[in-house]
PDB file of C-alpha atoms in Angstrom:
ATOM      1  CA  UNK A   1     -49.391 -61.809 -80.038  1.00 61.00           C
ATOM      2  CA  UNK A   2     -48.627 -63.281 -76.582  1.00 62.00           C
ATOM      3  CA  UNK A   3     -46.578 -60.193 -75.738  1.00 67.00           C
ATOM      4  CA  UNK A   4     -49.633 -58.007 -76.308  1.00 78.00           C
ATOM      5  CA  UNK A   5     -52.381 -60.116 -74.723  1.00 88.00           C
ATOM      6  CA  UNK A   6     -52.891 -59.973 -70.960  1.00 90.00           C
ATOM      7  CA  UNK A   7     -55.300 -62.929 -70.849  1.00 92.00           C
ATOM      8  CA  UNK A   8     -56.050 -66.182 -72.613  1.00 91.00           C
ATOM      9  CA  UNK A   9     -57.652 -65.950 -76.052  1.00 90.00           C
ATOM     10  CA  UNK A  10     -61.206 -66.780 -74.948  1.00 94.00           C
ATOM     11  CA  UNK A  11     -61.248 -64.081 -72.289  1.00 96.00           C
ATOM     12  CA  UNK A  12     -59.699 -61.580 -74.703  1.00 95.00           C
ATOM     13  CA  UNK A  13     -62.463 -62.369 -77.229  1.00 96.00           C
ATOM     14  CA  UNK A  14     -65.185 -61.926 -74.588  1.00 98.00           C
ATOM     15  CA  UNK A  15     -63.744 -58.545 -73.593  1.00 98.00           C
ATOM     16  CA  UNK A  16     -64.153 -57.425 -77.202  1.00 97.00           C
ATOM     17  CA  UNK A  17     -67.367 -59.153 -78.228  1.00 98.00           C
ATOM     18  CA  UNK A  18     -68.972 -60.855 -75.226  1.00 98.00           C
ATOM     19  CA  UNK A  19     -71.548 -59.872 -72.642  1.00 98.00           C
ATOM     20  CA  UNK A  20     -70.917 -56.638 -70.791  1.00 98.00           C
ATOM     21  CA  UNK A  21     -70.400 -56.526 -67.040  1.00 99.00           C
ATOM     22  CA  UNK A  22     -73.624 -54.511 -66.858  1.00 98.00           C
ATOM     23  CA  UNK A  23     -75.520 -57.701 -67.793  1.00 98.00           C
ATOM     24  CA  UNK A  24     -75.089 -58.649 -64.114  1.00 98.00           C
ATOM     25  CA  UNK A  25     -76.973 -55.544 -62.908  1.00 97.00           C
ATOM     26  CA  UNK A  26     -79.482 -56.345 -60.187  1.00 94.00           C
ATOM     27  CA  UNK A  27     -77.819 -59.592 -59.166  1.00 98.00           C
ATOM     28  CA  UNK A  28     -76.509 -60.245 -55.659  1.00 99.00           C
ATOM     29  CA  UNK A  29     -72.789 -61.084 -55.512  1.00 99.00           C
ATOM     30  CA  UNK A  30     -71.023 -62.254 -52.349  1.00 99.00           C
ATOM     31  CA  UNK A  31     -67.266 -61.555 -52.373  1.00 99.00           C
ATOM     32  CA  UNK A  32     -64.937 -63.006 -49.751  1.00 99.00           C
ATOM     33  CA  UNK A  33     -61.583 -61.329 -49.231  1.00 97.00           C
ATOM     34  CA  UNK A  34     -63.223 -58.030 -50.186  1.00 98.00           C
ATOM     35  CA  UNK A  35     -61.252 -55.688 -47.923  1.00 97.00           C
ATOM     36  CA  UNK A  36     -58.245 -55.198 -50.208  1.00 94.00           C
ATOM     37  CA  UNK A  37     -56.534 -56.141 -53.455  1.00 92.00           C
ATOM     38  CA  UNK A  38     -58.482 -57.975 -56.129  1.00 95.00           C
ATOM     39  CA  UNK A  39     -61.592 -58.380 -53.962  1.00 97.00           C
ATOM     40  CA  UNK A  40     -61.794 -54.656 -53.234  1.00 97.00           C
ATOM     41  CA  UNK A  41     -61.281 -53.676 -56.869  1.00 97.00           C
ATOM     42  CA  UNK A  42     -63.846 -56.227 -58.056  1.00 98.00           C
ATOM     43  CA  UNK A  43     -66.424 -54.938 -55.568  1.00 99.00           C
ATOM     44  CA  UNK A  44     -65.982 -51.320 -56.672  1.00 99.00           C
ATOM     45  CA  UNK A  45     -66.194 -52.282 -60.339  1.00 99.00           C
ATOM     46  CA  UNK A  46     -69.358 -54.344 -59.870  1.00 99.00           C
ATOM     47  CA  UNK A  47     -70.955 -51.548 -57.844  1.00 99.00           C
ATOM     48  CA  UNK A  48     -70.355 -49.139 -60.724  1.00 98.00           C
ATOM     49  CA  UNK A  49     -72.649 -51.385 -62.783  1.00 98.00           C
ATOM     50  CA  UNK A  50     -75.452 -51.468 -60.220  1.00 98.00           C
ATOM     51  CA  UNK A  51     -74.689 -54.940 -58.873  1.00 99.00           C
ATOM     52  CA  UNK A  52     -75.716 -55.614 -55.265  1.00 99.00           C
ATOM     53  CA  UNK A  53     -72.920 -56.794 -53.014  1.00 99.00           C
ATOM     54  CA  UNK A  54     -72.043 -58.699 -49.884  1.00 99.00           C
ATOM     55  CA  UNK A  55     -68.553 -57.709 -48.726  1.00 99.00           C
ATOM     56  CA  UNK A  56     -66.807 -60.204 -46.445  1.00 99.00           C
ATOM     57  CA  UNK A  57     -63.419 -60.232 -44.733  1.00 98.00           C
ATOM     58  CA  UNK A  58     -62.099 -60.121 -41.181  1.00 97.00           C
ATOM     59  CA  UNK A  59     -61.403 -56.363 -41.025  1.00 97.00           C
ATOM     60  CA  UNK A  60     -64.741 -54.594 -40.737  1.00 98.00           C
ATOM     61  CA  UNK A  61     -63.131 -51.151 -40.679  1.00 98.00           C
ATOM     62  CA  UNK A  62     -61.611 -51.809 -44.108  1.00 98.00           C
ATOM     63  CA  UNK A  63     -64.880 -53.273 -45.388  1.00 99.00           C
ATOM     64  CA  UNK A  64     -66.689 -50.096 -44.358  1.00 99.00           C
ATOM     65  CA  UNK A  65     -64.231 -48.095 -46.452  1.00 99.00           C
ATOM     66  CA  UNK A  66     -64.814 -50.411 -49.410  1.00 99.00           C
ATOM     67  CA  UNK A  67     -68.562 -50.027 -48.963  1.00 99.00           C
ATOM     68  CA  UNK A  68     -68.209 -46.250 -49.234  1.00 99.00           C
ATOM     69  CA  UNK A  69     -65.960 -46.643 -52.284  1.00 99.00           C
ATOM     70  CA  UNK A  70     -68.660 -48.813 -53.835  1.00 99.00           C
ATOM     71  CA  UNK A  71     -71.405 -46.288 -53.125  1.00 99.00           C
ATOM     72  CA  UNK A  72     -69.312 -43.559 -54.712  1.00 99.00           C
ATOM     73  CA  UNK A  73     -68.682 -45.726 -57.775  1.00 98.00           C
ATOM     74  CA  UNK A  74     -72.375 -46.633 -58.064  1.00 98.00           C
ATOM     75  CA  UNK A  75     -73.381 -42.975 -58.486  1.00 97.00           C
ATOM     76  CA  UNK A  76     -76.896 -43.436 -57.193  1.00 97.00           C
ATOM     77  CA  UNK A  77     -77.529 -46.892 -58.633  1.00 97.00           C
ATOM     78  CA  UNK A  78     -77.130 -48.476 -55.181  1.00 98.00           C
ATOM     79  CA  UNK A  79     -78.094 -47.508 -51.646  1.00 98.00           C
ATOM     80  CA  UNK A  80     -76.414 -48.505 -48.379  1.00 98.00           C
ATOM     81  CA  UNK A  81     -78.925 -51.349 -48.013  1.00 98.00           C
ATOM     82  CA  UNK A  82     -77.678 -52.783 -51.321  1.00 99.00           C
ATOM     83  CA  UNK A  83     -74.111 -53.307 -50.045  1.00 99.00           C
ATOM     84  CA  UNK A  84     -73.954 -55.564 -46.998  1.00 99.00           C
ATOM     85  CA  UNK A  85     -70.825 -55.555 -44.849  1.00 99.00           C
ATOM     86  CA  UNK A  86     -70.555 -59.044 -43.372  1.00 99.00           C
ATOM     87  CA  UNK A  87     -67.570 -59.883 -41.182  1.00 99.00           C
ATOM     88  CA  UNK A  88     -66.196 -63.305 -41.976  1.00 99.00           C
ATOM     89  CA  UNK A  89     -63.184 -65.390 -41.101  1.00 98.00           C
ATOM     90  CA  UNK A  90     -63.374 -68.115 -43.735  1.00 98.00           C
ATOM     91  CA  UNK A  91     -61.437 -70.454 -41.429  1.00 98.00           C
ATOM     92  CA  UNK A  92     -64.457 -70.505 -39.098  1.00 98.00           C
ATOM     93  CA  UNK A  93     -66.291 -73.059 -41.213  1.00 98.00           C
ATOM     94  CA  UNK A  94     -68.907 -73.687 -38.522  1.00 98.00           C
ATOM     95  CA  UNK A  95     -70.247 -70.180 -39.258  1.00 99.00           C
ATOM     96  CA  UNK A  96     -70.489 -70.488 -43.063  1.00 99.00           C
ATOM     97  CA  UNK A  97     -74.109 -71.627 -43.087  1.00 99.00           C
ATOM     98  CA  UNK A  98     -75.150 -68.946 -40.600  1.00 99.00           C
ATOM     99  CA  UNK A  99     -73.530 -66.252 -42.750  1.00 99.00           C
ATOM    100  CA  UNK A 100     -75.336 -67.494 -45.858  1.00 99.00           C
ATOM    101  CA  UNK A 101     -78.605 -67.228 -43.942  1.00 99.00           C
ATOM    102  CA  UNK A 102     -77.784 -63.595 -43.121  1.00 99.00           C
ATOM    103  CA  UNK A 103     -77.189 -62.898 -46.819  1.00 99.00           C
ATOM    104  CA  UNK A 104     -80.517 -64.499 -47.768  1.00 99.00           C
ATOM    105  CA  UNK A 105     -82.351 -62.632 -45.021  1.00 98.00           C
ATOM    106  CA  UNK A 106     -80.904 -59.326 -46.213  1.00 98.00           C
ATOM    107  CA  UNK A 107     -81.430 -59.733 -49.975  1.00 99.00           C
ATOM    108  CA  UNK A 108     -83.918 -62.577 -50.307  1.00 98.00           C
ATOM    109  CA  UNK A 109     -81.532 -64.573 -52.481  1.00 98.00           C
ATOM    110  CA  UNK A 110     -77.936 -64.979 -53.669  1.00 99.00           C
ATOM    111  CA  UNK A 111     -76.886 -65.239 -57.316  1.00 99.00           C
ATOM    112  CA  UNK A 112     -73.078 -65.396 -57.359  1.00 99.00           C
ATOM    113  CA  UNK A 113     -70.403 -66.369 -54.835  1.00 99.00           C
ATOM    114  CA  UNK A 114     -66.862 -65.123 -55.476  1.00 99.00           C
ATOM    115  CA  UNK A 115     -64.412 -67.041 -53.269  1.00 98.00           C
ATOM    116  CA  UNK A 116     -61.432 -64.716 -53.227  1.00 97.00           C
ATOM    117  CA  UNK A 117     -60.050 -64.993 -49.676  1.00 95.00           C
ATOM    118  CA  UNK A 118     -56.665 -66.674 -49.362  1.00 94.00           C
ATOM    119  CA  UNK A 119     -52.927 -66.321 -48.785  1.00 92.00           C
ATOM    120  CA  UNK A 120     -49.880 -67.028 -50.886  1.00 92.00           C
ATOM    121  CA  UNK A 121     -46.563 -68.510 -49.753  1.00 92.00           C
ATOM    122  CA  UNK A 122     -42.889 -67.691 -50.173  1.00 93.00           C
ATOM    123  CA  UNK A 123     -40.537 -70.442 -49.037  1.00 95.00           C
ATOM    124  CA  UNK A 124     -38.099 -72.963 -50.452  1.00 94.00           C
ATOM    125  CA  UNK A 125     -39.581 -76.429 -51.113  1.00 96.00           C
ATOM    126  CA  UNK A 126     -37.455 -78.334 -48.578  1.00 97.00           C
ATOM    127  CA  UNK A 127     -37.777 -75.751 -45.795  1.00 97.00           C
ATOM    128  CA  UNK A 128     -41.543 -75.738 -45.319  1.00 98.00           C
ATOM    129  CA  UNK A 129     -43.004 -77.236 -42.144  1.00 98.00           C
ATOM    130  CA  UNK A 130     -45.881 -79.645 -42.710  1.00 98.00           C
ATOM    131  CA  UNK A 131     -48.057 -77.446 -40.491  1.00 98.00           C
ATOM    132  CA  UNK A 132     -47.661 -74.691 -43.098  1.00 98.00           C
ATOM    133  CA  UNK A 133     -48.742 -77.042 -45.898  1.00 98.00           C
ATOM    134  CA  UNK A 134     -51.842 -77.886 -43.876  1.00 99.00           C
ATOM    135  CA  UNK A 135     -52.573 -74.225 -43.101  1.00 98.00           C
ATOM    136  CA  UNK A 136     -52.284 -73.240 -46.773  1.00 98.00           C
ATOM    137  CA  UNK A 137     -54.655 -76.016 -47.810  1.00 98.00           C
ATOM    138  CA  UNK A 138     -57.123 -75.183 -45.029  1.00 98.00           C
ATOM    139  CA  UNK A 139     -57.361 -71.549 -46.114  1.00 98.00           C
ATOM    140  CA  UNK A 140     -56.952 -71.819 -49.885  1.00 98.00           C
ATOM    141  CA  UNK A 141     -58.741 -75.115 -50.568  1.00 98.00           C
ATOM    142  CA  UNK A 142     -60.913 -76.600 -47.851  1.00 99.00           C
ATOM    143  CA  UNK A 143     -62.556 -73.367 -46.674  1.00 98.00           C
ATOM    144  CA  UNK A 144     -63.675 -72.202 -50.154  1.00 98.00           C
ATOM    145  CA  UNK A 145     -64.794 -75.743 -51.010  1.00 99.00           C
ATOM    146  CA  UNK A 146     -66.829 -75.948 -47.798  1.00 99.00           C
ATOM    147  CA  UNK A 147     -68.490 -72.583 -48.424  1.00 99.00           C
ATOM    148  CA  UNK A 148     -69.168 -73.470 -52.067  1.00 99.00           C
ATOM    149  CA  UNK A 149     -70.882 -76.717 -51.070  1.00 99.00           C
ATOM    150  CA  UNK A 150     -73.209 -74.858 -48.715  1.00 99.00           C
ATOM    151  CA  UNK A 151     -74.045 -72.250 -51.358  1.00 99.00           C
ATOM    152  CA  UNK A 152     -74.547 -74.877 -54.076  1.00 99.00           C
ATOM    153  CA  UNK A 153     -76.950 -76.823 -51.872  1.00 99.00           C
ATOM    154  CA  UNK A 154     -78.877 -73.566 -51.485  1.00 99.00           C
ATOM    155  CA  UNK A 155     -78.884 -73.052 -55.275  1.00 99.00           C
ATOM    156  CA  UNK A 156     -80.120 -76.598 -55.910  1.00 98.00           C
ATOM    157  CA  UNK A 157     -82.784 -76.549 -53.203  1.00 98.00           C
ATOM    158  CA  UNK A 158     -84.220 -73.249 -54.430  1.00 98.00           C
ATOM    159  CA  UNK A 159     -83.712 -73.962 -58.150  1.00 97.00           C
ATOM    160  CA  UNK A 160     -81.540 -70.868 -58.536  1.00 97.00           C
ATOM    161  CA  UNK A 161     -79.418 -70.434 -61.646  1.00 95.00           C
ATOM    162  CA  UNK A 162     -76.379 -69.831 -59.465  1.00 98.00           C
ATOM    163  CA  UNK A 163     -72.739 -69.169 -60.193  1.00 99.00           C
ATOM    164  CA  UNK A 164     -69.588 -69.928 -58.182  1.00 99.00           C
ATOM    165  CA  UNK A 165     -66.386 -68.057 -59.061  1.00 99.00           C
ATOM    166  CA  UNK A 166     -63.038 -68.730 -57.430  1.00 99.00           C
ATOM    167  CA  UNK A 167     -59.726 -66.906 -57.504  1.00 98.00           C
ATOM    168  CA  UNK A 168     -56.927 -69.264 -58.482  1.00 97.00           C
ATOM    169  CA  UNK A 169     -53.425 -68.469 -59.722  1.00 93.00           C
ATOM    170  CA  UNK A 170     -51.476 -68.673 -62.957  1.00 90.00           C
ATOM    171  CA  UNK A 171     -48.881 -70.483 -60.853  1.00 90.00           C
ATOM    172  CA  UNK A 172     -51.219 -73.474 -60.860  1.00 93.00           C
ATOM    173  CA  UNK A 173     -50.778 -73.577 -64.645  1.00 91.00           C
ATOM    174  CA  UNK A 174     -47.085 -72.698 -64.933  1.00 86.00           C
ATOM    175  CA  UNK A 175     -45.189 -73.303 -61.657  1.00 84.00           C
ATOM    176  CA  UNK A 176     -43.104 -70.534 -60.124  1.00 85.00           C
ATOM    177  CA  UNK A 177     -40.233 -70.840 -57.601  1.00 88.00           C
ATOM    178  CA  UNK A 178     -40.630 -70.777 -53.816  1.00 92.00           C
ATOM    179  CA  UNK A 179     -44.409 -71.224 -53.862  1.00 94.00           C
ATOM    180  CA  UNK A 180     -44.829 -75.009 -53.746  1.00 97.00           C
ATOM    181  CA  UNK A 181     -47.610 -75.308 -51.152  1.00 97.00           C
ATOM    182  CA  UNK A 182     -49.535 -72.439 -52.732  1.00 96.00           C
ATOM    183  CA  UNK A 183     -49.144 -73.938 -56.219  1.00 97.00           C
ATOM    184  CA  UNK A 184     -50.396 -77.281 -54.925  1.00 98.00           C
ATOM    185  CA  UNK A 185     -53.357 -75.626 -53.197  1.00 98.00           C
ATOM    186  CA  UNK A 186     -54.393 -73.649 -56.264  1.00 97.00           C
ATOM    187  CA  UNK A 187     -53.998 -76.750 -58.430  1.00 97.00           C
ATOM    188  CA  UNK A 188     -56.277 -78.548 -55.982  1.00 98.00           C
ATOM    189  CA  UNK A 189     -58.928 -75.825 -56.091  1.00 98.00           C
ATOM    190  CA  UNK A 190     -58.859 -76.009 -59.890  1.00 97.00           C
ATOM    191  CA  UNK A 191     -59.400 -79.768 -59.699  1.00 97.00           C
ATOM    192  CA  UNK A 192     -62.242 -79.457 -57.181  1.00 98.00           C
ATOM    193  CA  UNK A 193     -64.142 -77.086 -59.450  1.00 98.00           C
ATOM    194  CA  UNK A 194     -63.450 -79.137 -62.575  1.00 95.00           C
ATOM    195  CA  UNK A 195     -64.973 -82.068 -60.671  1.00 96.00           C
ATOM    196  CA  UNK A 196     -67.934 -79.886 -59.684  1.00 97.00           C
ATOM    197  CA  UNK A 197     -68.591 -79.229 -63.375  1.00 93.00           C
ATOM    198  CA  UNK A 198     -68.697 -82.976 -63.941  1.00 94.00           C
ATOM    199  CA  UNK A 199     -71.081 -83.685 -61.054  1.00 96.00           C
ATOM    200  CA  UNK A 200     -73.326 -80.622 -61.406  1.00 96.00           C
ATOM    201  CA  UNK A 201     -73.075 -79.168 -64.928  1.00 94.00           C
ATOM    202  CA  UNK A 202     -76.078 -76.947 -64.214  1.00 96.00           C
ATOM    203  CA  UNK A 203     -74.011 -74.945 -61.700  1.00 97.00           C
ATOM    204  CA  UNK A 204     -72.018 -72.236 -63.449  1.00 98.00           C
ATOM    205  CA  UNK A 205     -68.396 -71.967 -62.354  1.00 98.00           C
ATOM    206  CA  UNK A 206     -65.505 -69.646 -63.151  1.00 98.00           C
ATOM    207  CA  UNK A 207     -61.907 -70.432 -62.209  1.00 98.00           C
ATOM    208  CA  UNK A 208     -59.849 -67.255 -62.593  1.00 97.00           C
ATOM    209  CA  UNK A 209     -56.110 -67.910 -62.631  1.00 95.00           C
ATOM    210  CA  UNK A 210     -54.580 -64.515 -62.045  1.00 91.00           C
ATOM    211  CA  UNK A 211     -50.928 -63.716 -62.692  1.00 85.00           C
ATOM    212  CA  UNK A 212     -48.788 -61.167 -60.828  1.00 82.00           C
ATOM    213  CA  UNK A 213     -50.578 -57.941 -59.933  1.00 68.00           C
ATOM    214  CA  UNK A 214     -50.002 -55.132 -57.468  1.00 63.00           C
ATOM    215  CA  UNK A 215     -51.349 -56.042 -54.024  1.00 60.00           C
ATOM    216  CA  UNK A 216     -50.212 -56.931 -50.517  1.00 69.00           C
ATOM    217  CA  UNK A 217     -50.333 -60.651 -51.294  1.00 73.00           C
ATOM    218  CA  UNK A 218     -46.574 -61.012 -50.887  1.00 74.00           C
ATOM    219  CA  UNK A 219     -46.420 -59.083 -47.615  1.00 83.00           C
ATOM    220  CA  UNK A 220     -49.132 -61.325 -46.153  1.00 87.00           C
ATOM    221  CA  UNK A 221     -47.760 -64.591 -47.581  1.00 92.00           C
ATOM    222  CA  UNK A 222     -46.962 -67.634 -45.471  1.00 94.00           C
ATOM    223  CA  UNK A 223     -43.310 -68.550 -44.959  1.00 95.00           C
ATOM    224  CA  UNK A 224     -41.916 -71.997 -44.171  1.00 95.00           C
ATOM    225  CA  UNK A 225     -42.738 -71.481 -40.479  1.00 96.00           C
ATOM    226  CA  UNK A 226     -46.277 -71.286 -39.178  1.00 96.00           C
ATOM    227  CA  UNK A 227     -47.199 -67.896 -37.710  1.00 94.00           C
ATOM    228  CA  UNK A 228     -44.751 -65.897 -39.837  1.00 93.00           C
ATOM    229  CA  UNK A 229     -45.451 -63.495 -42.700  1.00 90.00           C
ATOM    230  CA  UNK A 230     -43.088 -62.958 -45.609  1.00 88.00           C
ATOM    231  CA  UNK A 231     -43.364 -59.193 -45.174  1.00 80.00           C
ATOM    232  CA  UNK A 232     -41.634 -58.058 -48.375  1.00 76.00           C
ATOM    233  CA  UNK A 233     -43.481 -55.380 -50.339  1.00 64.00           C
ATOM    234  CA  UNK A 234     -44.042 -55.964 -54.046  1.00 58.00           C
ATOM    235  CA  UNK A 235     -43.148 -52.314 -54.601  1.00 55.00           C
ATOM    236  CA  UNK A 236     -39.549 -53.112 -53.643  1.00 50.00           C
ATOM    237  CA  UNK A 237     -39.268 -55.770 -56.354  1.00 53.00           C
ATOM    238  CA  UNK A 238     -39.044 -54.924 -60.047  1.00 51.00           C
ATOM    239  CA  UNK A 239     -38.396 -58.358 -61.539  1.00 51.00           C
ATOM    240  CA  UNK A 240     -41.776 -58.650 -63.263  1.00 58.00           C
ATOM    241  CA  UNK A 241     -44.410 -56.615 -64.990  1.00 73.00           C
ATOM    242  CA  UNK A 242     -47.541 -56.608 -62.881  1.00 80.00           C
ATOM    243  CA  UNK A 243     -51.163 -55.871 -63.627  1.00 87.00           C
ATOM    244  CA  UNK A 244     -53.080 -53.245 -61.740  1.00 88.00           C
ATOM    245  CA  UNK A 245     -55.757 -54.674 -59.427  1.00 90.00           C
ATOM    246  CA  UNK A 246     -58.315 -52.686 -61.442  1.00 94.00           C
ATOM    247  CA  UNK A 247     -57.393 -54.444 -64.695  1.00 94.00           C
ATOM    248  CA  UNK A 248     -57.320 -57.804 -62.927  1.00 95.00           C
ATOM    249  CA  UNK A 249     -60.788 -57.144 -61.509  1.00 96.00           C
ATOM    250  CA  UNK A 250     -62.136 -56.057 -64.902  1.00 98.00           C
ATOM    251  CA  UNK A 251     -61.010 -59.293 -66.541  1.00 98.00           C
ATOM    252  CA  UNK A 252     -62.463 -61.334 -63.660  1.00 98.00           C
ATOM    253  CA  UNK A 253     -65.801 -59.542 -63.980  1.00 99.00           C
ATOM    254  CA  UNK A 254     -65.894 -60.143 -67.744  1.00 99.00           C
ATOM    255  CA  UNK A 255     -65.177 -63.835 -67.131  1.00 98.00           C
ATOM    256  CA  UNK A 256     -68.060 -64.031 -64.658  1.00 99.00           C
ATOM    257  CA  UNK A 257     -70.480 -62.141 -66.903  1.00 99.00           C
ATOM    258  CA  UNK A 258     -69.655 -64.474 -69.790  1.00 98.00           C
ATOM    259  CA  UNK A 259     -69.686 -67.614 -67.642  1.00 98.00           C
ATOM    260  CA  UNK A 260     -66.182 -68.668 -68.709  1.00 97.00           C
ATOM    261  CA  UNK A 261     -65.413 -71.897 -66.871  1.00 96.00           C
ATOM    262  CA  UNK A 262     -61.652 -71.329 -66.669  1.00 96.00           C
ATOM    263  CA  UNK A 263     -59.400 -68.486 -67.751  1.00 95.00           C
ATOM    264  CA  UNK A 264     -56.175 -66.772 -66.874  1.00 93.00           C
ATOM    265  CA  UNK A 265     -54.688 -63.300 -66.938  1.00 92.00           C
ATOM    266  CA  UNK A 266     -51.197 -61.898 -66.654  1.00 87.00           C
ATOM    267  CA  UNK A 267     -48.662 -59.800 -68.478  1.00 85.00           C
ATOM    268  CA  UNK A 268     -45.881 -61.248 -70.602  1.00 79.00           C
ATOM    269  CA  UNK A 269     -44.167 -63.665 -70.049  1.00 77.00           C
ATOM    270  CA  UNK A 270     -46.804 -65.395 -67.908  1.00 80.00           C
ATOM    271  CA  UNK A 271     -49.483 -65.648 -70.594  1.00 80.00           C
ATOM    272  CA  UNK A 272     -46.950 -67.033 -73.054  1.00 79.00           C
ATOM    273  CA  UNK A 273     -45.565 -69.555 -70.546  1.00 81.00           C
ATOM    274  CA  UNK A 274     -49.039 -70.865 -69.680  1.00 82.00           C
ATOM    275  CA  UNK A 275     -49.683 -71.681 -73.324  1.00 78.00           C
ATOM    276  CA  UNK A 276     -46.226 -73.178 -73.740  1.00 78.00           C
ATOM    277  CA  UNK A 277     -46.771 -75.484 -70.741  1.00 76.00           C
ATOM    278  CA  UNK A 278     -48.906 -77.655 -73.044  1.00 68.00           C
ATOM    279  CA  UNK A 279     -45.706 -78.528 -74.909  1.00 64.00           C
ATOM    280  CA  UNK A 280     -43.292 -79.800 -72.212  1.00 65.00           C
ATOM    281  CA  UNK A 281     -40.157 -79.965 -74.358  1.00 69.00           C
ATOM    282  CA  UNK A 282     -40.586 -76.428 -75.671  1.00 68.00           C
ATOM    283  CA  UNK A 283     -41.534 -75.248 -72.185  1.00 65.00           C
ATOM    284  CA  UNK A 284     -38.309 -76.619 -70.690  1.00 70.00           C
ATOM    285  CA  UNK A 285     -36.294 -74.892 -73.411  1.00 73.00           C
ATOM    286  CA  UNK A 286     -38.106 -71.611 -72.706  1.00 70.00           C
ATOM    287  CA  UNK A 287     -37.424 -71.953 -68.957  1.00 68.00           C
ATOM    288  CA  UNK A 288     -33.713 -71.913 -69.743  1.00 73.00           C
ATOM    289  CA  UNK A 289     -33.895 -69.213 -72.427  1.00 69.00           C
ATOM    290  CA  UNK A 290     -35.857 -66.837 -70.188  1.00 64.00           C
ATOM    291  CA  UNK A 291     -33.887 -67.830 -67.080  1.00 67.00           C
ATOM    292  CA  UNK A 292     -37.383 -68.389 -65.704  1.00 56.00           C
ATOM    293  CA  UNK A 293     -36.404 -69.546 -62.225  1.00 55.00           C
ATOM    294  CA  UNK A 294     -34.214 -66.543 -61.485  1.00 58.00           C
ATOM    295  CA  UNK A 295     -36.490 -64.108 -63.308  1.00 52.00           C
ATOM    296  CA  UNK A 296     -39.403 -64.773 -60.985  1.00 50.00           C
ATOM    297  CA  UNK A 297     -37.657 -66.077 -57.891  1.00 48.00           C
ATOM    298  CA  UNK A 298     -38.926 -63.074 -55.921  1.00 48.00           C
ATOM    299  CA  UNK A 299     -42.331 -62.980 -57.592  1.00 48.00           C
TER     300      UNK A 299
END
């Protein structure tokens, strides 16, 4: 069964029998990190269902291309005014509130925030400068938490039935080699949003722990030295099966539509290993049987 499934059981069930993505039609969704990869694919998919969008990233030229892709996918359901291109560097936290105001001014309201911007890391545990640890946490934890707090205050003040979704990683559930700071950051973002559910149960949240998929995440990843990029293309590595960004986006959208609080997706053996992590002794045996460390060392 775990060889066939590419998600956890709850998400698989919702794909088959849950709410359709089209149930979100007419809502306003703000996606950070929308210029490429998962964010781009999610935006295009949502547009095909008539969902209004705010597309944010640093590269406006790429966002403009995504906007056109979205209009093509919408096939008349959306106009240019329904897809806002909003340049954003999530590290500039002093501008978060101002950007939310622009979204509200343009659409009148916001329904869903998808915090997708971030960077991975590829470096050995002992050879990572502390400045890199701090940079990873700034980008992958503190910036999305800061933006979420601003948006949630807006939801509460205006009595909006709002939803916050965040892109996490399957590595936060089953650790992978040479990604320690990233694993710690994604584990932290999971914990922040679990705590949010405790403090504000009326705010809907979705933590999407995505496994390996085809993107430029590895090329853009931090190394152990601040200012460097890993620079190795995923296409040159064949150690793992990887999802397409389109399939990853579809599962994320289903999770949002069905208000799943936490889920994960990934091809075998990731899905299997996440489940097995609940049984430490069996997990440790499987790590050795699958030669897990070497199998995914370049993941």
